[in-house]
mmCIF file with all atom_site columns, C-alpha atoms in Angstrom:
data_model
loop_
_atom_site.group_PDB
_atom_site.id
_atom_site.type_symbol
_atom_site.label_atom_id
_atom_site.label_alt_id
_atom_site.label_comp_id
_atom_site.label_asym_id
_atom_site.label_entity_id
_atom_site.label_seq_id
_atom_site.pdbx_PDB_ins_code
_atom_site.Cartn_x
_atom_site.Cartn_y
_atom_site.Cartn_z
_atom_site.occupancy
_atom_site.B_iso_or_equiv
_atom_site.pdbx_formal_charge
_atom_site.auth_seq_id
_atom_site.auth_comp_id
_atom_site.auth_asym_id
_atom_site.auth_atom_id
_atom_site.pdbx_PDB_model_num
ATOM 1   C CA . MET X 1 1   ? 92.227  89.547  110.586 1.00 64.00 ? 1   MET X CA 1
ATOM 2   C CA . ASP X 1 2   ? 94.011  91.717  112.760 1.00 85.00 ? 2   ASP X CA 1
ATOM 3   C CA . LEU X 1 3   ? 95.577  94.626  110.401 1.00 93.00 ? 3   LEU X CA 1
ATOM 4   C CA . ALA X 1 4   ? 92.901  96.848  108.506 1.00 95.00 ? 4   ALA X CA 1
ATOM 5   C CA . HIS X 1 5   ? 93.762  96.529  104.945 1.00 98.00 ? 5   HIS X CA 1
ATOM 6   C CA . THR X 1 6   ? 92.536  97.427  101.283 1.00 98.00 ? 6   THR X CA 1
ATOM 7   C CA . TYR X 1 7   ? 91.849  94.931  98.688  1.00 97.00 ? 7   TYR X CA 1
ATOM 8   C CA . TYR X 1 8   ? 91.644  94.891  94.867  1.00 98.00 ? 8   TYR X CA 1
ATOM 9   C CA . GLU X 1 9   ? 90.155  91.927  92.918  1.00 96.00 ? 9   GLU X CA 1
ATOM 10  C CA . PRO X 1 10  ? 91.138  91.084  89.238  1.00 96.00 ? 10  PRO X CA 1
ATOM 11  C CA . ALA X 1 11  ? 88.803  90.040  87.018  1.00 92.00 ? 11  ALA X CA 1
ATOM 12  C CA . GLY X 1 12  ? 87.934  86.256  86.690  1.00 91.00 ? 12  GLY X CA 1
ATOM 13  C CA . ALA X 1 13  ? 87.884  83.291  89.259  1.00 88.00 ? 13  ALA X CA 1
ATOM 14  C CA . GLY X 1 14  ? 90.878  82.776  91.411  1.00 88.00 ? 14  GLY X CA 1
ATOM 15  C CA . PRO X 1 15  ? 93.191  81.687  92.590  1.00 96.00 ? 15  PRO X CA 1
ATOM 16  C CA . HIS X 1 16  ? 95.037  84.844  91.546  1.00 97.00 ? 16  HIS X CA 1
ATOM 17  C CA . PRO X 1 17  ? 98.743  85.967  91.347  1.00 97.00 ? 17  PRO X CA 1
ATOM 18  C CA . THR X 1 18  ? 98.853  88.096  94.433  1.00 98.00 ? 18  THR X CA 1
ATOM 19  C CA . LEU X 1 19  ? 100.676 91.190  95.593  1.00 98.00 ? 19  LEU X CA 1
ATOM 20  C CA . VAL X 1 20  ? 100.925 92.217  99.307  1.00 98.00 ? 20  VAL X CA 1
ATOM 21  C CA . ALA X 1 21  ? 102.022 95.607  99.396  1.00 98.00 ? 21  ALA X CA 1
ATOM 22  C CA . LEU X 1 22  ? 103.264 97.460  102.607 1.00 98.00 ? 22  LEU X CA 1
ATOM 23  C CA . HIS X 1 23  ? 103.102 101.309 102.990 1.00 98.00 ? 23  HIS X CA 1
ATOM 24  C CA . GLY X 1 24  ? 105.852 103.421 104.408 1.00 97.00 ? 24  GLY X CA 1
ATOM 25  C CA . TRP X 1 25  ? 106.001 105.468 107.481 1.00 95.00 ? 25  TRP X CA 1
ATOM 26  C CA . GLY X 1 26  ? 102.953 107.841 108.194 1.00 95.00 ? 26  GLY X CA 1
ATOM 27  C CA . ALA X 1 27  ? 100.940 106.401 105.093 1.00 97.00 ? 27  ALA X CA 1
ATOM 28  C CA . SER X 1 28  ? 97.971  103.985 105.259 1.00 97.00 ? 28  SER X CA 1
ATOM 29  C CA . ALA X 1 29  ? 96.467  100.921 103.649 1.00 97.00 ? 29  ALA X CA 1
ATOM 30  C CA . PHE X 1 30  ? 95.157  103.451 100.974 1.00 97.00 ? 30  PHE X CA 1
ATOM 31  C CA . ASP X 1 31  ? 98.818  104.617 99.982  1.00 97.00 ? 31  ASP X CA 1
ATOM 32  C CA . LEU X 1 32  ? 99.572  101.952 97.359  1.00 98.00 ? 32  LEU X CA 1
ATOM 33  C CA . ILE X 1 33  ? 96.275  100.251 96.482  1.00 98.00 ? 33  ILE X CA 1
ATOM 34  C CA . GLY X 1 34  ? 95.927  102.826 93.548  1.00 97.00 ? 34  GLY X CA 1
ATOM 35  C CA . LEU X 1 35  ? 98.475  100.962 91.645  1.00 97.00 ? 35  LEU X CA 1
ATOM 36  C CA . ALA X 1 36  ? 96.652  97.900  91.610  1.00 98.00 ? 36  ALA X CA 1
ATOM 37  C CA . PRO X 1 37  ? 94.659  98.452  88.271  1.00 97.00 ? 37  PRO X CA 1
ATOM 38  C CA . TYR X 1 38  ? 97.836  99.392  86.376  1.00 96.00 ? 38  TYR X CA 1
ATOM 39  C CA . LEU X 1 39  ? 100.401 96.611  87.481  1.00 97.00 ? 39  LEU X CA 1
ATOM 40  C CA . ALA X 1 40  ? 100.603 93.745  84.691  1.00 96.00 ? 40  ALA X CA 1
ATOM 41  C CA . GLY X 1 41  ? 97.460  95.106  83.328  1.00 95.00 ? 41  GLY X CA 1
ATOM 42  C CA . GLY X 1 42  ? 95.527  94.577  86.627  1.00 97.00 ? 42  GLY X CA 1
ATOM 43  C CA . ARG X 1 43  ? 96.161  90.705  86.579  1.00 96.00 ? 43  ARG X CA 1
ATOM 44  C CA . PHE X 1 44  ? 97.209  90.835  90.197  1.00 98.00 ? 44  PHE X CA 1
ATOM 45  C CA . GLN X 1 45  ? 95.230  90.526  93.395  1.00 98.00 ? 45  GLN X CA 1
ATOM 46  C CA . VAL X 1 46  ? 96.442  93.419  95.568  1.00 98.00 ? 46  VAL X CA 1
ATOM 47  C CA . ILE X 1 47  ? 96.219  93.298  99.350  1.00 98.00 ? 47  ILE X CA 1
ATOM 48  C CA . CYS X 1 48  ? 97.404  96.368  101.409 1.00 98.00 ? 48  CYS X CA 1
ATOM 49  C CA . PRO X 1 49  ? 97.552  95.877  105.011 1.00 98.00 ? 49  PRO X CA 1
ATOM 50  C CA . GLN X 1 50  ? 98.041  98.890  107.546 1.00 98.00 ? 50  GLN X CA 1
ATOM 51  C CA . GLY X 1 51  ? 100.796 99.414  110.007 1.00 97.00 ? 51  GLY X CA 1
ATOM 52  C CA . ALA X 1 52  ? 99.363  99.084  113.867 1.00 95.00 ? 52  ALA X CA 1
ATOM 53  C CA . ILE X 1 53  ? 101.165 102.118 115.035 1.00 94.00 ? 53  ILE X CA 1
ATOM 54  C CA . SER X 1 54  ? 99.802  105.462 114.810 1.00 94.00 ? 54  SER X CA 1
ATOM 55  C CA . VAL X 1 55  ? 101.793 108.364 113.409 1.00 92.00 ? 55  VAL X CA 1
ATOM 56  C CA . PRO X 1 56  ? 100.411 111.590 114.191 1.00 88.00 ? 56  PRO X CA 1
ATOM 57  C CA . LEU X 1 57  ? 100.632 114.110 111.159 1.00 86.00 ? 57  LEU X CA 1
ATOM 58  C CA . GLY X 1 58  ? 99.301  117.315 112.115 1.00 82.00 ? 58  GLY X CA 1
ATOM 59  C CA . GLY X 1 59  ? 95.507  117.279 112.186 1.00 82.00 ? 59  GLY X CA 1
ATOM 60  C CA . ALA X 1 60  ? 95.753  113.844 110.564 1.00 87.00 ? 60  ALA X CA 1
ATOM 61  C CA . THR X 1 61  ? 97.106  110.571 111.558 1.00 91.00 ? 61  THR X CA 1
ATOM 62  C CA . GLY X 1 62  ? 99.292  108.041 109.375 1.00 96.00 ? 62  GLY X CA 1
ATOM 63  C CA . PHE X 1 63  ? 100.422 104.650 110.411 1.00 97.00 ? 63  PHE X CA 1
ATOM 64  C CA . GLY X 1 64  ? 103.999 102.848 110.776 1.00 96.00 ? 64  GLY X CA 1
ATOM 65  C CA . TRP X 1 65  ? 105.192 99.204  110.994 1.00 96.00 ? 65  TRP X CA 1
ATOM 66  C CA . PHE X 1 66  ? 107.625 99.707  113.952 1.00 94.00 ? 66  PHE X CA 1
ATOM 67  C CA . PRO X 1 67  ? 108.866 102.831 115.811 1.00 91.00 ? 67  PRO X CA 1
ATOM 68  C CA . LEU X 1 68  ? 111.875 104.701 114.475 1.00 82.00 ? 68  LEU X CA 1
ATOM 69  C CA . ILE X 1 69  ? 114.693 105.888 116.549 1.00 72.00 ? 69  ILE X CA 1
ATOM 70  C CA . SER X 1 70  ? 118.121 107.850 115.818 1.00 58.00 ? 70  SER X CA 1
ATOM 71  C CA . GLY X 1 71  ? 116.390 110.012 113.068 1.00 53.00 ? 71  GLY X CA 1
ATOM 72  C CA . GLY X 1 72  ? 115.163 106.896 111.099 1.00 53.00 ? 72  GLY X CA 1
ATOM 73  C CA . GLN X 1 73  ? 118.502 105.442 110.395 1.00 52.00 ? 73  GLN X CA 1
ATOM 74  C CA . VAL X 1 74  ? 117.986 102.674 112.740 1.00 56.00 ? 74  VAL X CA 1
ATOM 75  C CA . ALA X 1 75  ? 115.042 100.781 114.584 1.00 62.00 ? 75  ALA X CA 1
ATOM 76  C CA . ASP X 1 76  ? 114.539 98.552  117.729 1.00 72.00 ? 76  ASP X CA 1
ATOM 77  C CA . GLY X 1 77  ? 115.094 95.019  116.456 1.00 76.00 ? 77  GLY X CA 1
ATOM 78  C CA . GLY X 1 78  ? 112.388 93.660  119.080 1.00 87.00 ? 78  GLY X CA 1
ATOM 79  C CA . ALA X 1 79  ? 109.896 95.939  117.566 1.00 90.00 ? 79  ALA X CA 1
ATOM 80  C CA . ILE X 1 80  ? 110.807 94.817  113.885 1.00 93.00 ? 80  ILE X CA 1
ATOM 81  C CA . ALA X 1 81  ? 110.382 91.280  115.093 1.00 93.00 ? 81  ALA X CA 1
ATOM 82  C CA . ARG X 1 82  ? 106.998 91.964  116.445 1.00 94.00 ? 82  ARG X CA 1
ATOM 83  C CA . ALA X 1 83  ? 105.868 93.880  113.253 1.00 96.00 ? 83  ALA X CA 1
ATOM 84  C CA . ALA X 1 84  ? 106.982 90.711  111.357 1.00 97.00 ? 84  ALA X CA 1
ATOM 85  C CA . ASP X 1 85  ? 105.049 88.236  113.341 1.00 97.00 ? 85  ASP X CA 1
ATOM 86  C CA . ALA X 1 86  ? 102.033 90.622  112.845 1.00 97.00 ? 86  ALA X CA 1
ATOM 87  C CA . LEU X 1 87  ? 102.610 90.546  109.119 1.00 98.00 ? 87  LEU X CA 1
ATOM 88  C CA . ARG X 1 88  ? 102.882 86.614  109.071 1.00 97.00 ? 88  ARG X CA 1
ATOM 89  C CA . ASP X 1 89  ? 99.635  86.255  110.936 1.00 97.00 ? 89  ASP X CA 1
ATOM 90  C CA . PHE X 1 90  ? 98.177  88.617  108.538 1.00 97.00 ? 90  PHE X CA 1
ATOM 91  C CA . LEU X 1 91  ? 99.517  86.520  105.742 1.00 98.00 ? 91  LEU X CA 1
ATOM 92  C CA . GLU X 1 92  ? 98.101  83.235  107.028 1.00 97.00 ? 92  GLU X CA 1
ATOM 93  C CA . SER X 1 93  ? 94.667  85.044  107.503 1.00 97.00 ? 93  SER X CA 1
ATOM 94  C CA . ALA X 1 94  ? 94.784  86.469  103.900 1.00 97.00 ? 94  ALA X CA 1
ATOM 95  C CA . ARG X 1 95  ? 95.590  82.741  102.397 1.00 96.00 ? 95  ARG X CA 1
ATOM 96  C CA . GLU X 1 96  ? 92.297  81.596  104.296 1.00 95.00 ? 96  GLU X CA 1
ATOM 97  C CA . ARG X 1 97  ? 89.948  84.730  103.104 1.00 96.00 ? 97  ARG X CA 1
ATOM 98  C CA . TYR X 1 98  ? 91.479  85.194  99.708  1.00 97.00 ? 98  TYR X CA 1
ATOM 99  C CA . PRO X 1 99  ? 92.070  83.200  96.590  1.00 97.00 ? 99  PRO X CA 1
ATOM 100 C CA . ILE X 1 100 ? 95.811  83.532  96.637  1.00 97.00 ? 100 ILE X CA 1
ATOM 101 C CA . ASP X 1 101 ? 97.676  81.484  94.307  1.00 97.00 ? 101 ASP X CA 1
ATOM 102 C CA . PRO X 1 102 ? 100.441 80.319  96.376  1.00 95.00 ? 102 PRO X CA 1
ATOM 103 C CA . ARG X 1 103 ? 103.013 79.884  93.573  1.00 96.00 ? 103 ARG X CA 1
ATOM 104 C CA . LYS X 1 104 ? 102.566 83.326  92.582  1.00 97.00 ? 104 LYS X CA 1
ATOM 105 C CA . LEU X 1 105 ? 102.870 85.566  95.843  1.00 98.00 ? 105 LEU X CA 1
ATOM 106 C CA . VAL X 1 106 ? 104.965 88.485  95.838  1.00 98.00 ? 106 VAL X CA 1
ATOM 107 C CA . LEU X 1 107 ? 105.849 90.632  98.944  1.00 98.00 ? 107 LEU X CA 1
ATOM 108 C CA . LEU X 1 108 ? 106.106 94.499  98.176  1.00 98.00 ? 108 LEU X CA 1
ATOM 109 C CA . GLY X 1 109 ? 107.333 97.280  100.483 1.00 98.00 ? 109 GLY X CA 1
ATOM 110 C CA . PHE X 1 110 ? 107.744 100.936 100.012 1.00 98.00 ? 110 PHE X CA 1
ATOM 111 C CA . SER X 1 111 ? 110.112 102.761 102.428 1.00 97.00 ? 111 SER X CA 1
ATOM 112 C CA . GLN X 1 112 ? 109.672 101.338 105.991 1.00 96.00 ? 112 GLN X CA 1
ATOM 113 C CA . GLY X 1 113 ? 107.426 98.757  104.638 1.00 97.00 ? 113 GLY X CA 1
ATOM 114 C CA . GLY X 1 114 ? 110.479 97.580  102.415 1.00 97.00 ? 114 GLY X CA 1
ATOM 115 C CA . VAL X 1 115 ? 112.579 96.983  105.608 1.00 96.00 ? 115 VAL X CA 1
ATOM 116 C CA . LEU X 1 116 ? 109.605 94.789  106.982 1.00 97.00 ? 116 LEU X CA 1
ATOM 117 C CA . ALA X 1 117 ? 109.306 92.928  103.460 1.00 98.00 ? 117 ALA X CA 1
ATOM 118 C CA . TYR X 1 118 ? 113.068 92.411  103.458 1.00 98.00 ? 118 TYR X CA 1
ATOM 119 C CA . LEU X 1 119 ? 112.860 90.741  106.903 1.00 97.00 ? 119 LEU X CA 1
ATOM 120 C CA . VAL X 1 120 ? 109.770 88.435  106.111 1.00 98.00 ? 120 VAL X CA 1
ATOM 121 C CA . ALA X 1 121 ? 110.746 87.364  102.508 1.00 98.00 ? 121 ALA X CA 1
ATOM 122 C CA . LEU X 1 122 ? 114.378 86.697  103.142 1.00 98.00 ? 122 LEU X CA 1
ATOM 123 C CA . THR X 1 123 ? 113.588 84.705  106.672 1.00 97.00 ? 123 THR X CA 1
ATOM 124 C CA . ASP X 1 124 ? 110.908 82.327  104.674 1.00 97.00 ? 124 ASP X CA 1
ATOM 125 C CA . PRO X 1 125 ? 111.655 82.904  101.089 1.00 98.00 ? 125 PRO X CA 1
ATOM 126 C CA . ALA X 1 126 ? 110.235 79.536  99.907  1.00 97.00 ? 126 ALA X CA 1
ATOM 127 C CA . ARG X 1 127 ? 106.757 81.217  100.794 1.00 97.00 ? 127 ARG X CA 1
ATOM 128 C CA . PHE X 1 128 ? 106.945 84.035  97.849  1.00 98.00 ? 128 PHE X CA 1
ATOM 129 C CA . ALA X 1 129 ? 107.585 83.987  94.260  1.00 97.00 ? 129 ALA X CA 1
ATOM 130 C CA . GLY X 1 130 ? 109.275 87.362  94.633  1.00 98.00 ? 130 GLY X CA 1
ATOM 131 C CA . LEU X 1 131 ? 110.214 90.283  96.594  1.00 98.00 ? 131 LEU X CA 1
ATOM 132 C CA . ALA X 1 132 ? 109.964 94.191  95.989  1.00 98.00 ? 132 ALA X CA 1
ATOM 133 C CA . ALA X 1 133 ? 111.842 96.868  97.629  1.00 98.00 ? 133 ALA X CA 1
ATOM 134 C CA . LEU X 1 134 ? 110.847 100.517 96.669  1.00 98.00 ? 134 LEU X CA 1
ATOM 135 C CA . SER X 1 135 ? 112.937 103.299 98.190  1.00 98.00 ? 135 SER X CA 1
ATOM 136 C CA . SER X 1 136 ? 113.909 101.345 100.943 1.00 97.00 ? 136 SER X CA 1
ATOM 137 C CA . TRP X 1 137 ? 116.906 99.596  102.817 1.00 96.00 ? 137 TRP X CA 1
ATOM 138 C CA . LEU X 1 138 ? 118.211 96.291  104.349 1.00 96.00 ? 138 LEU X CA 1
ATOM 139 C CA . PRO X 1 139 ? 119.571 97.324  107.672 1.00 93.00 ? 139 PRO X CA 1
ATOM 140 C CA . PRO X 1 140 ? 123.066 95.601  108.253 1.00 93.00 ? 140 PRO X CA 1
ATOM 141 C CA . ALA X 1 141 ? 122.135 94.360  111.492 1.00 91.00 ? 141 ALA X CA 1
ATOM 142 C CA . LEU X 1 142 ? 118.821 92.673  110.182 1.00 93.00 ? 142 LEU X CA 1
ATOM 143 C CA . ALA X 1 143 ? 120.841 91.142  107.417 1.00 94.00 ? 143 ALA X CA 1
ATOM 144 C CA . ALA X 1 144 ? 123.466 89.595  109.852 1.00 94.00 ? 144 ALA X CA 1
ATOM 145 C CA . ALA X 1 145 ? 120.641 88.008  112.115 1.00 93.00 ? 145 ALA X CA 1
ATOM 146 C CA . LEU X 1 146 ? 119.128 86.186  109.099 1.00 95.00 ? 146 LEU X CA 1
ATOM 147 C CA . PRO X 1 147 ? 119.033 82.526  109.048 1.00 92.00 ? 147 PRO X CA 1
ATOM 148 C CA . THR X 1 148 ? 120.805 80.460  106.539 1.00 92.00 ? 148 THR X CA 1
ATOM 149 C CA . ASN X 1 149 ? 118.290 79.685  103.712 1.00 94.00 ? 149 ASN X CA 1
ATOM 150 C CA . GLU X 1 150 ? 119.267 78.148  100.412 1.00 93.00 ? 150 GLU X CA 1
ATOM 151 C CA . ALA X 1 151 ? 115.781 79.057  99.221  1.00 94.00 ? 151 ALA X CA 1
ATOM 152 C CA . ARG X 1 152 ? 116.783 82.647  98.933  1.00 96.00 ? 152 ARG X CA 1
ATOM 153 C CA . HIS X 1 153 ? 118.634 81.624  95.609  1.00 96.00 ? 153 HIS X CA 1
ATOM 154 C CA . GLN X 1 154 ? 115.304 81.296  93.976  1.00 96.00 ? 154 GLN X CA 1
ATOM 155 C CA . LEU X 1 155 ? 113.686 84.506  95.472  1.00 97.00 ? 155 LEU X CA 1
ATOM 156 C CA . THR X 1 156 ? 113.547 86.975  92.472  1.00 98.00 ? 156 THR X CA 1
ATOM 157 C CA . THR X 1 157 ? 113.954 90.351  93.628  1.00 98.00 ? 157 THR X CA 1
ATOM 158 C CA . LEU X 1 158 ? 113.415 93.902  92.577  1.00 98.00 ? 158 LEU X CA 1
ATOM 159 C CA . VAL X 1 159 ? 115.020 96.922  94.106  1.00 98.00 ? 159 VAL X CA 1
ATOM 160 C CA . GLN X 1 160 ? 114.165 100.470 92.954  1.00 98.00 ? 160 GLN X CA 1
ATOM 161 C CA . HIS X 1 161 ? 115.555 103.876 94.299  1.00 98.00 ? 161 HIS X CA 1
ATOM 162 C CA . GLY X 1 162 ? 115.567 107.494 93.716  1.00 98.00 ? 162 GLY X CA 1
ATOM 163 C CA . SER X 1 163 ? 119.132 108.990 93.053  1.00 98.00 ? 163 SER X CA 1
ATOM 164 C CA . ASP X 1 164 ? 117.850 112.032 94.600  1.00 98.00 ? 164 ASP X CA 1
ATOM 165 C CA . ASP X 1 165 ? 116.033 110.429 97.611  1.00 98.00 ? 165 ASP X CA 1
ATOM 166 C CA . GLU X 1 166 ? 115.925 112.921 100.388 1.00 96.00 ? 166 GLU X CA 1
ATOM 167 C CA . ILE X 1 167 ? 114.688 110.404 103.109 1.00 94.00 ? 167 ILE X CA 1
ATOM 168 C CA . ILE X 1 168 ? 116.662 107.206 102.512 1.00 95.00 ? 168 ILE X CA 1
ATOM 169 C CA . ALA X 1 169 ? 120.088 107.983 100.585 1.00 96.00 ? 169 ALA X CA 1
ATOM 170 C CA . VAL X 1 170 ? 120.783 106.055 97.534  1.00 98.00 ? 170 VAL X CA 1
ATOM 171 C CA . ALA X 1 171 ? 123.910 104.705 99.133  1.00 97.00 ? 171 ALA X CA 1
ATOM 172 C CA . ARG X 1 172 ? 122.032 102.748 101.376 1.00 96.00 ? 172 ARG X CA 1
ATOM 173 C CA . ALA X 1 173 ? 120.086 101.104 98.715  1.00 97.00 ? 173 ALA X CA 1
ATOM 174 C CA . ARG X 1 174 ? 123.299 100.356 96.948  1.00 98.00 ? 174 ARG X CA 1
ATOM 175 C CA . GLN X 1 175 ? 124.804 98.822  99.914  1.00 97.00 ? 175 GLN X CA 1
ATOM 176 C CA . SER X 1 176 ? 121.675 96.804  100.376 1.00 98.00 ? 176 SER X CA 1
ATOM 177 C CA . VAL X 1 177 ? 122.139 95.377  96.838  1.00 98.00 ? 177 VAL X CA 1
ATOM 178 C CA . GLU X 1 178 ? 125.605 94.350  97.567  1.00 98.00 ? 178 GLU X CA 1
ATOM 179 C CA . THR X 1 179 ? 124.196 92.663  100.798 1.00 97.00 ? 179 THR X CA 1
ATOM 180 C CA . LEU X 1 180 ? 121.532 90.736  98.803  1.00 98.00 ? 180 LEU X CA 1
ATOM 181 C CA . ARG X 1 181 ? 124.241 89.687  96.152  1.00 97.00 ? 181 ARG X CA 1
ATOM 182 C CA . GLY X 1 182 ? 126.290 88.355  99.056  1.00 96.00 ? 182 GLY X CA 1
ATOM 183 C CA . LEU X 1 183 ? 123.012 86.415  100.129 1.00 96.00 ? 183 LEU X CA 1
ATOM 184 C CA . GLY X 1 184 ? 122.873 84.795  96.509  1.00 96.00 ? 184 GLY X CA 1
ATOM 185 C CA . VAL X 1 185 ? 119.450 86.542  95.842  1.00 97.00 ? 185 VAL X CA 1
ATOM 186 C CA . PRO X 1 186 ? 118.501 86.999  92.153  1.00 97.00 ? 186 PRO X CA 1
ATOM 187 C CA . LEU X 1 187 ? 118.390 90.547  91.678  1.00 97.00 ? 187 LEU X CA 1
ATOM 188 C CA . THR X 1 188 ? 117.354 93.334  89.288  1.00 98.00 ? 188 THR X CA 1
ATOM 189 C CA . TYR X 1 189 ? 118.324 97.033  90.541  1.00 98.00 ? 189 TYR X CA 1
ATOM 190 C CA . ARG X 1 190 ? 117.182 100.113 89.010  1.00 98.00 ? 190 ARG X CA 1
ATOM 191 C CA . GLU X 1 191 ? 117.801 103.955 89.957  1.00 98.00 ? 191 GLU X CA 1
ATOM 192 C CA . TYR X 1 192 ? 115.869 106.625 88.796  1.00 98.00 ? 192 TYR X CA 1
ATOM 193 C CA . ALA X 1 193 ? 115.952 110.422 88.795  1.00 98.00 ? 193 ALA X CA 1
ATOM 194 C CA . MET X 1 194 ? 113.547 110.954 91.461  1.00 98.00 ? 194 MET X CA 1
ATOM 195 C CA . GLY X 1 195 ? 113.069 111.409 95.057  1.00 98.00 ? 195 GLY X CA 1
ATOM 196 C CA . HIS X 1 196 ? 111.334 109.325 97.740  1.00 98.00 ? 196 HIS X CA 1
ATOM 197 C CA . GLN X 1 197 ? 108.637 108.152 95.649  1.00 97.00 ? 197 GLN X CA 1
ATOM 198 C CA . ILE X 1 198 ? 107.186 105.869 93.195  1.00 98.00 ? 198 ILE X CA 1
ATOM 199 C CA . GLY X 1 199 ? 107.402 107.634 89.680  1.00 97.00 ? 199 GLY X CA 1
ATOM 200 C CA . ASP X 1 200 ? 106.011 106.647 86.297  1.00 97.00 ? 200 ASP X CA 1
ATOM 201 C CA . ALA X 1 201 ? 109.217 104.951 85.074  1.00 98.00 ? 201 ALA X CA 1
ATOM 202 C CA . SER X 1 202 ? 109.550 103.023 88.257  1.00 98.00 ? 202 SER X CA 1
ATOM 203 C CA . SER X 1 203 ? 106.095 101.822 88.099  1.00 98.00 ? 203 SER X CA 1
ATOM 204 C CA . SER X 1 204 ? 106.190 100.724 84.546  1.00 98.00 ? 204 SER X CA 1
ATOM 205 C CA . ASP X 1 205 ? 109.431 98.728  85.328  1.00 98.00 ? 205 ASP X CA 1
ATOM 206 C CA . LEU X 1 206 ? 107.537 97.322  88.424  1.00 98.00 ? 206 LEU X CA 1
ATOM 207 C CA . SER X 1 207 ? 104.418 96.204  86.097  1.00 98.00 ? 207 SER X CA 1
ATOM 208 C CA . ALA X 1 208 ? 107.078 94.784  83.395  1.00 97.00 ? 208 ALA X CA 1
ATOM 209 C CA . TRP X 1 209 ? 108.869 92.752  86.271  1.00 98.00 ? 209 TRP X CA 1
ATOM 210 C CA . LEU X 1 210 ? 105.841 91.143  87.891  1.00 98.00 ? 210 LEU X CA 1
ATOM 211 C CA . ALA X 1 211 ? 104.649 89.963  84.241  1.00 97.00 ? 211 ALA X CA 1
ATOM 212 C CA . GLU X 1 212 ? 107.997 88.736  83.316  1.00 96.00 ? 212 GLU X CA 1
ATOM 213 C CA . LYS X 1 213 ? 109.071 87.305  86.316  1.00 96.00 ? 213 LYS X CA 1
ATOM 214 C CA . ILE X 1 214 ? 105.912 86.194  88.352  1.00 96.00 ? 214 ILE X CA 1
ATOM 215 C CA . LEU X 1 215 ? 103.287 85.869  85.450  1.00 94.00 ? 215 LEU X CA 1
ATOM 216 C CA . SER X 1 216 ? 105.371 84.381  82.653  1.00 85.00 ? 216 SER X CA 1
ATOM 217 C CA . PRO X 1 217 ? 107.037 81.715  84.132  1.00 69.00 ? 217 PRO X CA 1
ATOM 218 C CA . ILE X 1 218 ? 105.874 78.145  84.334  1.00 51.00 ? 218 ILE X CA 1
ATOM 219 C CA . ILE X 1 219 ? 106.178 76.614  87.469  1.00 49.00 ? 219 ILE X CA 1
ATOM 220 C CA . LEU X 1 220 ? 106.102 72.917  87.909  1.00 44.00 ? 220 LEU X CA 1
ATOM 221 C CA . MET X 1 221 ? 104.360 71.497  90.976  1.00 45.00 ? 221 MET X CA 1
#
C-alpha cells in the first residue's frame, strides 16, 4: 500500500462496515483515527490514509493531498486528479488487505480531504454506501467535470459545516449543497456554531448518521 495509514479494527470477525477517512491540509493519518471508537459504537473499521505531500509547519511536518494555490480557494485540476488516482489505488489495496464489507464502505473527508472524497465518490458512486464531507467544499470546476452517473442518486451523503468557519466560509458549503442537490444526491446538511473543526455535536450527528444510513438498512444482493 503506497500511502501510510492508521487503522482501527472493531470487535468480531469481518467483513466489517468500513469508514475511510481523509485528513485535511497539514494534518496526518493520526488526525481522525481518534474518532473511531466513538462512531456508531465503534462498530466501523476505520482506515485513515495520509496524503503524500509534505507540508512544513514550523518545526514539524504535516501532509496534504494536493498543493493549494490562490490562497487555498482553488487547486490545480491535474494535481487533484493524481491524488484521486492514488486514493483509488489505496482503496484497491485496502480491499485486499482488510476485511471490508463492500456494501457498507463510506468515504469521509475533512477540509481538503473532503474535496478528494467528493471527487472520488461522485465519480464512482456505486462503489460506496455513503459519503461524508466535513468542513469542506465541492469546487464548481470539479463538479462541472464530473461524468454523468445515475448511481449518484443512491449515494447517501452527509455534509457538515461550522457557521463560524474561518478557513472555508460557510457560504462555500451552502453552494456545494445546492450543487449536490442539482446532481440528485440524497443529502443531509447540518450547520453548527463552530469554526473549522469537528465538534461534539457534529461528531454525535456523524455517529447517528452512520448508524442509521449505513448500519441499519438491509441491502439485498
